[in-house]
Structure formats: C-alpha cells, structure tokens
Coordinates of C-alpha atoms and ligand atoms in Angstrom, one line a residue:
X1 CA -143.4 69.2 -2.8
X2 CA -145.4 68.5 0.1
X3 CA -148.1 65.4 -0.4
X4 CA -151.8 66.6 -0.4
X5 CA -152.4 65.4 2.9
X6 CA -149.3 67.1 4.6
X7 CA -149.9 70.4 3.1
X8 CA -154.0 70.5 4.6
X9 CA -153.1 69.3 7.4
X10 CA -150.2 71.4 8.5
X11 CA -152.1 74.8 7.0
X12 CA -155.6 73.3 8.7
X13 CA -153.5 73.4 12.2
X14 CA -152.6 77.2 11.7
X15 CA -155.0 79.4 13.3
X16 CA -155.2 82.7 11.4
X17 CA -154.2 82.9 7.2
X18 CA -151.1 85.6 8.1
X19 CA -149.4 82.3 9.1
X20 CA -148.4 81.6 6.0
X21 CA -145.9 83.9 5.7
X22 CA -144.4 83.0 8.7
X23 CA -144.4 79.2 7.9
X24 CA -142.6 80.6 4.1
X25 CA -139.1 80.5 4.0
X26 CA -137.7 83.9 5.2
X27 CA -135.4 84.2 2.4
X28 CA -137.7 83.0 -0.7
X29 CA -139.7 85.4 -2.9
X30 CA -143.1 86.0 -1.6
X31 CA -144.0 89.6 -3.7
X32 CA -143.4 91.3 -6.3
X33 CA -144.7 95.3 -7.8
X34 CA -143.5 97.1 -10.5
X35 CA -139.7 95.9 -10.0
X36 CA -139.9 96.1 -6.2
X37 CA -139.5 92.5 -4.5
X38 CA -140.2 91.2 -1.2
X39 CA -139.0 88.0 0.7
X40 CA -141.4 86.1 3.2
X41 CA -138.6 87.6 6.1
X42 CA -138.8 91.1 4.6
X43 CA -143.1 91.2 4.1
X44 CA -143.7 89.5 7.3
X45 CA -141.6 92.1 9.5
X46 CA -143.7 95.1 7.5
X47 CA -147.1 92.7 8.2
X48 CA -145.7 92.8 12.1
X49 CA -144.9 96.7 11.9
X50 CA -148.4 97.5 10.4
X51 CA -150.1 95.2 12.9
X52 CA -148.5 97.2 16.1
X53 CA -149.8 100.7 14.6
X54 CA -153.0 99.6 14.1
X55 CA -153.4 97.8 17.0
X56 CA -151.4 100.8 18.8
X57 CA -154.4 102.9 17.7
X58 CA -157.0 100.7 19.3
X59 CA -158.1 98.3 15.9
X60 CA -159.0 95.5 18.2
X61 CA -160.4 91.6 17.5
X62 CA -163.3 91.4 15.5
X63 CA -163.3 95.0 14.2
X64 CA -163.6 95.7 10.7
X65 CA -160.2 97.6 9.0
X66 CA -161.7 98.4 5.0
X67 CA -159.2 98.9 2.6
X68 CA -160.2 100.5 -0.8
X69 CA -157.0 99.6 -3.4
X70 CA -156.3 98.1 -6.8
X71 CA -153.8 94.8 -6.5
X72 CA -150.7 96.1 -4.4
X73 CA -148.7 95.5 -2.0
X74 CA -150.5 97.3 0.4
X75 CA -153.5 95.0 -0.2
X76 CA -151.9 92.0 1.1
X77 CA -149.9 94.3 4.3
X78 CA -153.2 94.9 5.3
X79 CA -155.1 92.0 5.1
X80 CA -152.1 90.2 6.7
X81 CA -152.0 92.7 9.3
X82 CA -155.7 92.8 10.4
X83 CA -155.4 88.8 10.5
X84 CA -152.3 89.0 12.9
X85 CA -154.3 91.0 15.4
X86 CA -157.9 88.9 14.9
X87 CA -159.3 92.1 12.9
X88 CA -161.4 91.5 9.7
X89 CA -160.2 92.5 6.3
X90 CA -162.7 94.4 3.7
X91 CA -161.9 95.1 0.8
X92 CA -163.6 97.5 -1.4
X93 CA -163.2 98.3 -5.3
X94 CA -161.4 101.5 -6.7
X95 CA -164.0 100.7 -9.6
X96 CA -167.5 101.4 -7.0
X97 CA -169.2 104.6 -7.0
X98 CA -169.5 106.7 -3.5
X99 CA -173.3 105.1 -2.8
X100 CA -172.0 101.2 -3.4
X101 CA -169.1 102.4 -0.6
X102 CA -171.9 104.1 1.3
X103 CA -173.8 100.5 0.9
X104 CA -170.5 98.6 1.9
X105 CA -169.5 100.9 4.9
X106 CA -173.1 100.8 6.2
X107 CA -173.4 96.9 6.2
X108 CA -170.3 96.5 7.4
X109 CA -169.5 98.8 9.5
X110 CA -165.6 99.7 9.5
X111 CA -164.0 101.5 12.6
X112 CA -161.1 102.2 10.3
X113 CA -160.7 103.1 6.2
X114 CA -157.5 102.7 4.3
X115 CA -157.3 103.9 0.5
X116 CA -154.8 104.5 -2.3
X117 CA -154.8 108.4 -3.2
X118 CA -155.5 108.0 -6.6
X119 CA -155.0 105.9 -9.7
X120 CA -155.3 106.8 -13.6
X121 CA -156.3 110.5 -12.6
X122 CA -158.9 108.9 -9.9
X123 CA -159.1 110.5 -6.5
X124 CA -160.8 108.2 -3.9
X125 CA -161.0 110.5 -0.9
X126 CA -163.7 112.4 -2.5
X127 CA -165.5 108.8 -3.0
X128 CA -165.7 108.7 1.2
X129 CA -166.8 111.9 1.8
X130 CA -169.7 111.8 -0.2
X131 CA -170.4 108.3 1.4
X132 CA -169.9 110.3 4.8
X133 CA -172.9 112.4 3.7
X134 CA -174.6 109.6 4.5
X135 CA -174.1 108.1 7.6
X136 CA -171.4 109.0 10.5
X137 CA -168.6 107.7 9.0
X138 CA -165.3 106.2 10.3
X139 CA -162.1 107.5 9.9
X140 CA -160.5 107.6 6.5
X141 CA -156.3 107.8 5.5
X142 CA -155.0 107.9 2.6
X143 CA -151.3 106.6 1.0
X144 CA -149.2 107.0 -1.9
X145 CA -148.0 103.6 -2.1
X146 CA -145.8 101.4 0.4
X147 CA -143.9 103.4 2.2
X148 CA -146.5 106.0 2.6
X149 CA -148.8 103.6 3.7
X150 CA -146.2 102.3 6.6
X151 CA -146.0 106.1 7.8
X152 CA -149.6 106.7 7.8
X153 CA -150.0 104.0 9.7
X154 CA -147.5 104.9 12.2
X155 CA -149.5 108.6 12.8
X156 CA -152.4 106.7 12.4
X157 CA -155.0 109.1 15.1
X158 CA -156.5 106.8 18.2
X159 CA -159.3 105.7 17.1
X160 CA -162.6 106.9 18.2
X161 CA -164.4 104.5 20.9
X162 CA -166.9 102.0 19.1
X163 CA -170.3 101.5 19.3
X164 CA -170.9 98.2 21.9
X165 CA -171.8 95.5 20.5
X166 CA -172.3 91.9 21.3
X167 CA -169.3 89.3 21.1
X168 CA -170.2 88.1 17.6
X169 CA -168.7 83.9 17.7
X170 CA -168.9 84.3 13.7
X171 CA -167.2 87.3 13.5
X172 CA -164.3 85.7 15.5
X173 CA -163.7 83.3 13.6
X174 CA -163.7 85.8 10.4
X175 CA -160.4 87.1 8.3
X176 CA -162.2 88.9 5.9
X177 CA -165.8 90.3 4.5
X178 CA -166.4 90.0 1.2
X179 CA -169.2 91.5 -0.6
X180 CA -171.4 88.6 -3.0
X181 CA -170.8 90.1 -6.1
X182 CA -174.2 90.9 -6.9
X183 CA -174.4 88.3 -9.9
X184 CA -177.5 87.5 -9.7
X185 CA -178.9 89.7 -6.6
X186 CA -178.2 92.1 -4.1
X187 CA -174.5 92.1 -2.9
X188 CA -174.7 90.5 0.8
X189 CA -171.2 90.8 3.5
X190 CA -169.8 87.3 3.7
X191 CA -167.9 86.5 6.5
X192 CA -165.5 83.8 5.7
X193 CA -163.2 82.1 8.0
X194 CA -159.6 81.5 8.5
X195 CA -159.9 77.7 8.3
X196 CA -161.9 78.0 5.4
X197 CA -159.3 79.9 3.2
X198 CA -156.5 78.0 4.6
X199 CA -158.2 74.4 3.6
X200 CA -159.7 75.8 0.4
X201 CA -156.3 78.0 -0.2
X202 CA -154.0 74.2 0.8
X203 CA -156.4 72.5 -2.0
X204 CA -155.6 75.2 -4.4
X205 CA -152.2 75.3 -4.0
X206 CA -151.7 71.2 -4.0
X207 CA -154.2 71.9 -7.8
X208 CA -151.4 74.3 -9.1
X209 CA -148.3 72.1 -8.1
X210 CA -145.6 73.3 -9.9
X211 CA -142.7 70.6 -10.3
X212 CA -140.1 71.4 -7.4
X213 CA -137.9 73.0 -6.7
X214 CA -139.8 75.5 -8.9
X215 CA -142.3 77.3 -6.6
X216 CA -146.0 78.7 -7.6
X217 CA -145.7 82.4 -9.1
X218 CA -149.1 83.9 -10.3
X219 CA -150.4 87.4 -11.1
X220 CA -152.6 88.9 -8.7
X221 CA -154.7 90.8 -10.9
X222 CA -158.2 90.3 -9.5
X223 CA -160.1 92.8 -7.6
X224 CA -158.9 92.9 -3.9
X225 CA -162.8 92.7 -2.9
X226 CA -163.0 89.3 -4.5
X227 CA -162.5 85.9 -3.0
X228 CA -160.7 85.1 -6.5
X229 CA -158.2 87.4 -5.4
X230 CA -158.0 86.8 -1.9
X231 CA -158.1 82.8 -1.9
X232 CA -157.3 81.3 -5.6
X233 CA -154.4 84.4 -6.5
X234 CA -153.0 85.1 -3.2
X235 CA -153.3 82.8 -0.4
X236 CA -153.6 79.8 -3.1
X237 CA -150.3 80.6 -3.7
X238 CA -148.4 81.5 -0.4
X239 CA -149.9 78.6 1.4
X240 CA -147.9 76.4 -0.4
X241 CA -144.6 79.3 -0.3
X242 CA -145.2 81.0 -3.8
X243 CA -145.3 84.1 -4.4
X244 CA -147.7 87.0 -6.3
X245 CA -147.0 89.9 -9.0
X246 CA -149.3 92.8 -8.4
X247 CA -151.0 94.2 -11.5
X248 CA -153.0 96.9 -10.6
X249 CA -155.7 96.1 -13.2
X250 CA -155.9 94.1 -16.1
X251 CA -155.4 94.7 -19.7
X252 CA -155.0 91.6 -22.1
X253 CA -151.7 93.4 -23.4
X254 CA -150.1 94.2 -19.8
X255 CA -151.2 90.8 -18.5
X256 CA -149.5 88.8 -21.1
X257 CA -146.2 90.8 -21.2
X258 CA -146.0 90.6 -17.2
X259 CA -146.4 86.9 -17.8
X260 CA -143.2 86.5 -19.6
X261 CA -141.6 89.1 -18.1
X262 CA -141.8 87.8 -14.5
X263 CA -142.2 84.4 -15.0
X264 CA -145.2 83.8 -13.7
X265 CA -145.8 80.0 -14.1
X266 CA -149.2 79.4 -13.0
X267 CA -151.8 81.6 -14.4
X268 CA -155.3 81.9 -13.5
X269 CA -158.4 84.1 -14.2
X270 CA -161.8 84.4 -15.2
X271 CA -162.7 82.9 -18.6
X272 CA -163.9 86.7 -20.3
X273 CA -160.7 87.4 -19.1
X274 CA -158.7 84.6 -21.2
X275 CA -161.1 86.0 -24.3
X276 CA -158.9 88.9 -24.5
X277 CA -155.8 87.4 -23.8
X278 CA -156.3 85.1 -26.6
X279 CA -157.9 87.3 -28.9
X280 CA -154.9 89.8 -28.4
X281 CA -152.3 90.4 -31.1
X282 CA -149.7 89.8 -28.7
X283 CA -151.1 85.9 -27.4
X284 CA -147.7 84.3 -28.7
X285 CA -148.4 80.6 -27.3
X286 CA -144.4 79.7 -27.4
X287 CA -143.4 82.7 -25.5
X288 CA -145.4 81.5 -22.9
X289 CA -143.8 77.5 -22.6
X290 CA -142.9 78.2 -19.2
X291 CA -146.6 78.1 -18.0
X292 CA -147.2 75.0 -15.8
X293 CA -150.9 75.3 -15.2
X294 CA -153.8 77.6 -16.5
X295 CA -156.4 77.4 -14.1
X296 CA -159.9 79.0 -15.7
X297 CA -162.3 80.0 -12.9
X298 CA -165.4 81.5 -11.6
X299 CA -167.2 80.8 -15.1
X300 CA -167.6 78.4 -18.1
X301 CA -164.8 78.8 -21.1
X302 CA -165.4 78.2 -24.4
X303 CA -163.7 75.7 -26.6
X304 CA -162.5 78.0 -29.0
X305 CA -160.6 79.9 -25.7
X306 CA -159.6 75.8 -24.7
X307 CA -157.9 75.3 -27.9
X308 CA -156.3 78.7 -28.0
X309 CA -154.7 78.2 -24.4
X310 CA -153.7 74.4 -25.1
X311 CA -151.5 75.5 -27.3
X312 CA -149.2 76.8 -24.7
X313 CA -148.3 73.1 -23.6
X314 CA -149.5 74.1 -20.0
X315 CA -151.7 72.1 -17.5
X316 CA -155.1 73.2 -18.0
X317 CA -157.9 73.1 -15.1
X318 CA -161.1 74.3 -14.6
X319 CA -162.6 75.1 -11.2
X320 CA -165.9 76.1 -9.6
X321 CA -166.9 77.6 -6.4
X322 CA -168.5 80.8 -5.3
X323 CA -167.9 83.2 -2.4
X324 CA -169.7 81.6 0.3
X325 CA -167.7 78.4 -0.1
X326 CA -163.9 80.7 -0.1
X327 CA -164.0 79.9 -3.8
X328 CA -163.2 76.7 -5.5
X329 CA -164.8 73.1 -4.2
X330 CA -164.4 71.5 -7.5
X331 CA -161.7 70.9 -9.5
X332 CA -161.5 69.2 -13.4
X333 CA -158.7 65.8 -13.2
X334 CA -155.3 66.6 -14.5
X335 CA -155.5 65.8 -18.3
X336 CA -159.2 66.3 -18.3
X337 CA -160.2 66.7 -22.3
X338 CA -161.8 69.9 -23.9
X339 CA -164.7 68.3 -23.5
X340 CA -164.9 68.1 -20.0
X341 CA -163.1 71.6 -19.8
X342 CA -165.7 72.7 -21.9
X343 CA -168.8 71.3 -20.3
X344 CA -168.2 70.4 -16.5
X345 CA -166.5 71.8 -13.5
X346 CA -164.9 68.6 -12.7
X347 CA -165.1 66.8 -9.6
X348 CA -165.9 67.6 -5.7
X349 CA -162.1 68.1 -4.6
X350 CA -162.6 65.2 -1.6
X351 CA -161.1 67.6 1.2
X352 CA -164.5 69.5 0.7
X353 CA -168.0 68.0 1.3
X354 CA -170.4 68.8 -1.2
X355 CA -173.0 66.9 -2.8
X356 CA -176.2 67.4 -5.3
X357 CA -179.9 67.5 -3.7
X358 CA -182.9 66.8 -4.4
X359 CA -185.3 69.5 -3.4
X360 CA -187.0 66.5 -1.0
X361 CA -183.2 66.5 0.8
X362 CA -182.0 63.3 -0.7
X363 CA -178.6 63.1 -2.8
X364 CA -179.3 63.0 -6.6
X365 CA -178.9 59.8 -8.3
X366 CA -176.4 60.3 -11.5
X367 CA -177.9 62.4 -14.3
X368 CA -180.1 63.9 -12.1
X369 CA -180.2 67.7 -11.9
X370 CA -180.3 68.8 -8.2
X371 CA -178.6 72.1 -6.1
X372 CA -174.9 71.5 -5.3
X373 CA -174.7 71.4 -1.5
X374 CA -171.9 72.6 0.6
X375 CA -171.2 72.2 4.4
X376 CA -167.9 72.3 6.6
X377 CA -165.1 73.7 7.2
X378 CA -165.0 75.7 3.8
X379 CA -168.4 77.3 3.9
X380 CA -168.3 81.0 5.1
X381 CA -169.7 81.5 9.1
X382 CA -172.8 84.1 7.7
X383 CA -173.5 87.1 6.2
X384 CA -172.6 90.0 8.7
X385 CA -175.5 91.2 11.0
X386 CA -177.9 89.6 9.1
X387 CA -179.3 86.5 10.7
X388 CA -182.7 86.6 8.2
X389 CA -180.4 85.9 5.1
X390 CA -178.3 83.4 6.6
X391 CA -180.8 81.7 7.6
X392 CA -182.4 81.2 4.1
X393 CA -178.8 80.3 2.9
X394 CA -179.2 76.8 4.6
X395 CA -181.0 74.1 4.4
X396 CA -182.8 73.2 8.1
X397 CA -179.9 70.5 8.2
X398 CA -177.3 72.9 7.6
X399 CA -176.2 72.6 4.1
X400 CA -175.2 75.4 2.3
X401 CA -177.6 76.3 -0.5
X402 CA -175.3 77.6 -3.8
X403 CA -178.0 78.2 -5.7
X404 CA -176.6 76.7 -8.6
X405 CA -178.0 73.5 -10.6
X406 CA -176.1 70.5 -11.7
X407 CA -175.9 66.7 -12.2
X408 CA -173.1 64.2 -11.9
X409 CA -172.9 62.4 -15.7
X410 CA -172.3 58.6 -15.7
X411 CA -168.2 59.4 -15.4
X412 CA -167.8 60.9 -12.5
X413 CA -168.0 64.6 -13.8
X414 CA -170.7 67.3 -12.5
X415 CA -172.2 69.1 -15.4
X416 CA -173.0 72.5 -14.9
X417 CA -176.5 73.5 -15.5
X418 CA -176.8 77.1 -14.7
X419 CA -177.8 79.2 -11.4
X420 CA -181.2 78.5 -10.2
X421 CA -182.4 81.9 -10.5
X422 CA -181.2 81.8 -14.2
X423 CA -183.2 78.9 -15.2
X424 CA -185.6 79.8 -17.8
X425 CA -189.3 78.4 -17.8
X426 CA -190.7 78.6 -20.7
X427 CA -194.1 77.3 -21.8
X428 CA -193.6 74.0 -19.2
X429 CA -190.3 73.1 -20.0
X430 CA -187.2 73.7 -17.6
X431 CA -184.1 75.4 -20.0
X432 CA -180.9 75.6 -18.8
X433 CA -178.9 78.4 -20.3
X434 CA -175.6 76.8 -19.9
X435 CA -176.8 74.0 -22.2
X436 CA -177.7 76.8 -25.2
X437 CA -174.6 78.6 -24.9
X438 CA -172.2 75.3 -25.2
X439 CA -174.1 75.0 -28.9
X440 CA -173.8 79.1 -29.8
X441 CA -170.5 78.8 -29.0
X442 CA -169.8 75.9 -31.1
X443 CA -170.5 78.2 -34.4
X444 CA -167.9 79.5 -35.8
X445 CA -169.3 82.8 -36.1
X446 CA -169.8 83.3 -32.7
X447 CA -167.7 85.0 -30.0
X448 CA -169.4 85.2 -26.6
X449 CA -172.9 84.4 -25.8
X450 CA -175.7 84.7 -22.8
X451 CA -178.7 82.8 -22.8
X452 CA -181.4 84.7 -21.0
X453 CA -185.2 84.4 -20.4
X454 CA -187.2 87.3 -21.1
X455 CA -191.5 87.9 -20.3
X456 CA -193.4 86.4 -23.5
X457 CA -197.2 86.5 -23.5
X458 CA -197.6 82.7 -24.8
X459 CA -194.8 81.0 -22.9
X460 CA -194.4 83.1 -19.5
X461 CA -191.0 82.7 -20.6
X462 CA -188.7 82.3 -23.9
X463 CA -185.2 81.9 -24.2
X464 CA -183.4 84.7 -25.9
X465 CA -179.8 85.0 -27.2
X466 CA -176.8 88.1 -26.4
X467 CA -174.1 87.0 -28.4
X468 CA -170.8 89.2 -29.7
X469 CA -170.5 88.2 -33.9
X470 CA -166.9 87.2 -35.3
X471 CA -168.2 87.3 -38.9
X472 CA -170.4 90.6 -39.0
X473 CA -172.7 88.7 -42.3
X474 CA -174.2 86.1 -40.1
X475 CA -178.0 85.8 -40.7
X476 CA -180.3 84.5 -37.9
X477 CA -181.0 81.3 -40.2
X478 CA -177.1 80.4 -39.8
X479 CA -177.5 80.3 -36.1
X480 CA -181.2 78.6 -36.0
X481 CA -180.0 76.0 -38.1
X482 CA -176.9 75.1 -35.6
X483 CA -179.4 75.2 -32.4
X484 CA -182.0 72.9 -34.3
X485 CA -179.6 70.8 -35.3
X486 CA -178.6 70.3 -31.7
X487 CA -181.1 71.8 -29.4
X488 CA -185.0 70.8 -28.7
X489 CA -187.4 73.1 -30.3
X490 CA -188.5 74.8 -26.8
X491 CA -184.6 75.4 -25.9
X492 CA -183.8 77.2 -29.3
X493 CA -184.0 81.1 -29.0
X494 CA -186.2 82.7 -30.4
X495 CA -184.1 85.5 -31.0
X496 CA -180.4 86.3 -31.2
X497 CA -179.2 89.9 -30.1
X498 CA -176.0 91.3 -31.1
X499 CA -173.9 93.2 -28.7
X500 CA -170.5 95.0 -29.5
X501 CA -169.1 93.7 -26.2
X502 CA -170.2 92.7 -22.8
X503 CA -170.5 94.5 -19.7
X504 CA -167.9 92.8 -16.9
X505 CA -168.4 92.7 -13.2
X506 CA -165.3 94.3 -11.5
X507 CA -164.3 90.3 -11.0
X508 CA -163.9 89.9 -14.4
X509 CA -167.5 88.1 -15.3
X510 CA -169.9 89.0 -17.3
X511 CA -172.6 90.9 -15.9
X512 CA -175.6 88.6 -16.9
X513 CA -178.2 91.0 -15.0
X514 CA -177.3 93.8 -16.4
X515 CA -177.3 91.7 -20.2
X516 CA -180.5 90.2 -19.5
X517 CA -181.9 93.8 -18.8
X518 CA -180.4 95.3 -21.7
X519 CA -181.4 92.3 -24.3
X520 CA -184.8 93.5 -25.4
X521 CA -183.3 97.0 -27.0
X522 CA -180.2 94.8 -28.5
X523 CA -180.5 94.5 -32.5
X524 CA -181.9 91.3 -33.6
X525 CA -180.3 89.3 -36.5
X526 CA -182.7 89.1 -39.4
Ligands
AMP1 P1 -169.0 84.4 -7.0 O1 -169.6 84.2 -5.7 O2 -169.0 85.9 -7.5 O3 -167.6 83.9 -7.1 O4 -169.8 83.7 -8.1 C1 -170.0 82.3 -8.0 C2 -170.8 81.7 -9.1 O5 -170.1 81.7 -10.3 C3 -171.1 80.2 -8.8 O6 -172.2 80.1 -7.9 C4 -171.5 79.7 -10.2 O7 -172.8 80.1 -10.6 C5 -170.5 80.5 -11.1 N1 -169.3 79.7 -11.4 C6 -168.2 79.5 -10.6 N2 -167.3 78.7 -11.2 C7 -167.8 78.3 -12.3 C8 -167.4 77.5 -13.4 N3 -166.2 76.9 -13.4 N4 -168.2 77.3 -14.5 C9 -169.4 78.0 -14.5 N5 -169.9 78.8 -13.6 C10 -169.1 79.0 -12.5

C-alpha cells in the first residue's frame, strides 16, 4: 500500500483523472456489471476507442459531452473519454423530468448528448425532445448498453459547428459539471477540476485502505450526476487501483446481496441510505465480515444506524464535504467512538486547507461556531458562465464559502451545526437543527427526524419537528419530556409532525426543502 504522501503526490502529478486507469495495473480488476468484468488493460483500450470517435466527430477541449445514465459502464467510458481528450463530463439523472434537463442543457450547454434507451419501462429520448421544445438543442444518441454504445459512437454524425466563444481558463482546467443538488437552493453547474478530484479522490482512497494485497472494491450506486459518485465511489477507488460494481439504482435488498455477492469490501453511501440497509430483513451483520471500511457520507447518521453497522466488525468513518469542494475535506480518525460518529464530521484531512471563520474574517477560537472555509487545490474553478454567483461563493480573500456552520470542540473534532440557511431564529435565539435532531434521535421511538423553522407570529421563527415513528402509540408528551430533559426551552419544538417516510434527493438525502414545505399539513402528535 502506498504511504499517504506517495499516493497524493504521484496522482497530484497526473494531469487529467483518466490517468488512473492507465497508472492501474493492466491486468487487475477495474469494473464490474451484471457478471461482465473489465481489467484496467481491457477499460482503458474501450476509454481510448471512445475518445477517437468523439474526437473523430469534432468533441473538442473544453466542450461539454452530457451523458444521461444510471450507474454503468458506460458512465465511467464516457467520463474517462471526455477527460482523455480535455472535454468536460455532465452527467444528468434518469430520475429528472424533461424541464430540469431543459434547465441542465441550457446552463450548460452540451455540443453532444449521450443516453441509455430506457430503464424499468422508462424511455429517455422522449425526455430530450420535449427539452428541445425549448431551446435549439444539441445532438442526442441513444445505446442499449456497452457495446451499443461503442457502435453509436463509432457512427456518431460530425458534429454541428459551435457557437464561438471565449477561451474559458476555468473551463480548461474542468473534467466534469456537476449540478449543486439543490439542497438548500437553486441547483448551480460546478465546474470542478482534475487536480481537485485527483487530490480529494488520493485522500479518499488512502481513508479506505484496505489491508494489501487486498485492493478497494465498492459499489457504485450513486447517481452519475453526483460528486459522491464521481469522486468518493469511482475515482476514490481507482486512484488507488480498485475497482467498482455498477448497480444501476439502489434498493436496500439488491445493495446488500451485491455486497456479499461480489465482495465488495469498502462500502460507502449516504446515511438514509444505511436506514434501509439496516432496517431490511436481509441486514445479516456476519455475512458481511468481509467489510473493511463503512464510510457514511454527505449527511449525519444516527446512533441507532452506528450500532447497527458496528456490528459488522468493519472500519467505520464518517466524512463531510460538499460539491464545490469535490466532496469530502473531512474525515472522522480511525476508531473514532459513536459519539464522535454520531455528532462530528471528524477532522480537516491535512492535504486540504480548510478552516472555521468568523464573519469579521478571523479563524474561530475552539467552541466557537463560525462558516467552514475552503480554498486550494480542491475547491471547484466556478460555477459555469456565471461570474455573479461565483463571485458571492468567496470571500474577497478567496476562501470558499460552504455555507455550512460548525465549531472545533476542545478535542480536536468539528461539530457540525447545520447549513447557514437552515439555522432557525426564533424569538432572539440562534437554533441549530443538527443539535435537536441528535436528541430526537436518541428516543427510542423515533426513526428519522428533521428539525425545521417554520413563520410563527410571536417568535418570527419556531422550531418544528418531521419525524418517521417506530412505535405508532407515542404521545407528544413522550417526546417533550426527552427534548426538555436535554434541550433549552427555546430549542424544544413546539410541534412534532409525523411523516410515513421522507422524500430523498436523487443523491440519496433527504430532501429537507421539500420537508420543511410540507411540515405545516403533516399530522401533529397530540
Ligand atoms: P452536496 O453538495 O449535495 O454534496 O451537499 C453538501 C452538504 O451536505 C454540505 O454542505 C453539508 O451541509 C452536508 N453534509 C455533507 N457531509 C455531511 C456530514 N458528514 N454530516 C452532516 N452533513 C453533511
């Protein structure tokens, strides 16, 4: 196993991410689909194929190639493909209606559309045309799978000229677009870099370090739109020479058989996600022993989903990142307790440089809450052709706004707080959702919960609770008591809603917009 420094250092000299597979051992495993397998020698000759006929057809640097796709094969041909000719990879979700592609194709502005034909009785074609309605639109080809995808490549039509534009330094040093994922706000194109996937993918790797001469396997299962797929799932693990299982979309069921049956070692994913793994009848802890690390991402898990995945003997990690920083920039310690699983994102990973602000521009003393920070080589160049909102996503010095509230505690660990935009102020005081949530979760009756504000005449704000039950009976008293016992009085909701289940984002979060829209006509407990 390479030591951390080697590994960043040999992937921070590489110039484009479809290096990796030719730095991977020609004859090792690099991917895997539906009993289909792949070395690094055979995937890289299809990558160099599919990079002559689109570069045959006049796909030149900087151009956009969009590829609409579940997790295949023919997502990662194609991202490695536009890379090895300089053009910039977008994906786009089978799950988006025709006017999100319209929004995607507008903003960034494809000269070239890939998509799968179809999937579960889906047909995407249709999807483009009605997006054509509304704007001239670029061409669009369709595949089967693989091997139709190589041949429509090959009789792909020469392209038709592009509109001039001006040489874009940002966009040149761009692998791929990826569409913010609207969390909080509008969904804006990232454009982030090939040395800021390849350090943040080298870190990643070094986190999931499977003892040699065993080599990093894990599921790619995340949408192809999603830096969680491109960075953490697939680059995260052929930087270092592992290799990725497709699965076309997840299902708790699917997800945990595939983890046994192909022996994936390192498994990582959203924390809703590991709520129905471990809430699944199949979740058989000793048939999956083989796990080395369990790395729970882009979200905060619970302790009940902690315990649940401890018992598979495997490393467990948190991270935290978002998509303007190619994903992860902190990581928990090896061996960190469920507290610390439970409560912070770790620490800064010191490749990165990151820090906690002030609003007056100073670094934050310990326990105090400030924005996490982000500059260098991991932060993302912009969002495509539009200067207004990169601007406003720095500081005047040039640090990267996240948005998102924390504070380092007196060991070393940065406590989440919540995003800035979700802080709720209510009657004077500053409440942090995160902090209400930890306690919710700690009842036993309690599956899932989302703190939200919501308009209240006295307070401007009050904090409200969305929660999925485990015991239907629960009375509101049961859950007021637990938040008193814990909680200040201004921080304890004032009600709690009961939802069936929550609404996911195609990345596998919850949609805390879309909850916080739908809280008022929830049922409250009485
Ligand atoms: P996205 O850009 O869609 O990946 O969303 C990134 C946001 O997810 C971050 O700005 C955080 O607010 C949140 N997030 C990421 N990782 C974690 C984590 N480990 N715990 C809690 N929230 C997280």
């Amino acid at each position: 196993m390479p030591t951390t420094d080697t590994l960043v250092d040999s992937l921070s000299s590489l110039q484009r991410i479809d290096q990796v597979l030719q730095r991977g051992d020609p004859r090792a495993p690099c991917a895997s689909f539906e009993g289909r397998h792949w070395t690094y020698g055979a995937f890289n000759a299809l990558v160099d194929t599919a990079a002559q006929a689109l570069a045959a057809a006049g796909l030149r640097a900087g151009d956009r190639l969009a590829l609409l796709s579940t997790p295949r094969p023919e997502y990662l041909l194609l991202l490695m493909a536009a890379s090895r000719i300089g053009a910039v990879y977008l994906g786009l979700n089978p799950r988006h209606t025709a006017a999100e592609i319209a929004q995607a194709l507008r903003r960034a502005r494809p000269r070239l559309v890939l998509t799968l034909r179809r999937f579960e009785g889906q047909e995407f074609l249709p999807l483009f045309h009605l997006a054509a309605a509304q704007q001239p639109a670029p061409p669009v080809c369709a595949f089967d799978d693989l091997d139709s995808c190589l041949v429509a490549l090959g009789s792909l039509p020469t392209l038709p000229p592009a509109a001039p534009s001006t040489p874009d330094a940002a966009l040149a040093r761009t692998a791929a677009i990826v569409f913010t994922s609207g969390t909080t706000g509008q969904p804006k194109p990232a454009m982030l870099t090939h040395a800021g996937l390849l350090l943040a993918a080298a870190v990643q790797h070094l986190r999931l370090n499977p003892p040699a001469p065993a080599r990093a396997r894990l599921l790619c299962h995340l949408p192809i739109n999603h830096v969680g797929c491109l960075m953490n799932l697939t680059l995260g693990a052929l930087a270092g020479g592992g290799s990725v299982v497709f699965q076309q979309r997840f299902s708790a069921a699917h997800t945990l058989q595939l983890l046994v049956d192909e022996g994936i070692n390192c498994w990582l994913q959203a924390p809703a996600m590991f709520h129905a793994c471990v809430d699944h009848p199949d979740f058989n802890p000793r048939a999956l022993s083989h796990l080395h690390s369990v790395c729970i991402g882009g979200g905060a898990p619970s302790a009940r989903v902690i315990q649940a995945l401890r018992s598979t003997g495997a490393g467990l990690f948190v991270e935290y990142g978002q998509t303007e920083t190619c994903s992860s920039g902190a990581y928990s310690d090896p061996g960190a307790s469920d507290e610390v699983l439970t409560h912070c994102v770790g620490r800064f990973d010191p490749h990165f440089d990151l820090r906690i602000a002030h609003p007056d521009g100073r670094t934050c003393a310990d326990g105090e809450v400030g924005e996490i920070q982000a500059r260098g080589a991991l932060v993302f160049a912009g969002y495509f052709d539009d200067a207004d909102a990169t601007r406003a996503a720095f500081t005047p010095d040039g640090w990267l706004h996240t948005g998102d509230l924390a504070e380092r505690r007196a060991d070393g660990c940065i406590l989440l707080r919540g995003r800035l935009k979700e802080m709720i102020k209510s009657g004077g005081y500053n409440v942090y959702p995160r902090e209400v949530e930890l306690v919710l979760e700690g009842h036993p009756a309690v599956g899932q919960v989302v703190v939200v504000g919501l308009p209240d005449d006295r307070y401007g704000e009050a904090v409200h609770a969305v929660l999925t039950l485990r015991a239907p009976a629960t009375r509101r008293s049961d859950l007021l008591d637990c938040c008193r016992a814990s909680l200040a009085n201004y921080k304890v909701p004032k009600s709690f809603r009961v939802i069936d289940s929550f609404a996911l984002l195609p990345n596998g979060k919850i949609d805390r917009v879309g909850t916080r829209a739908a809280a008022s006509s929830l049922p409250a407990l009485d």
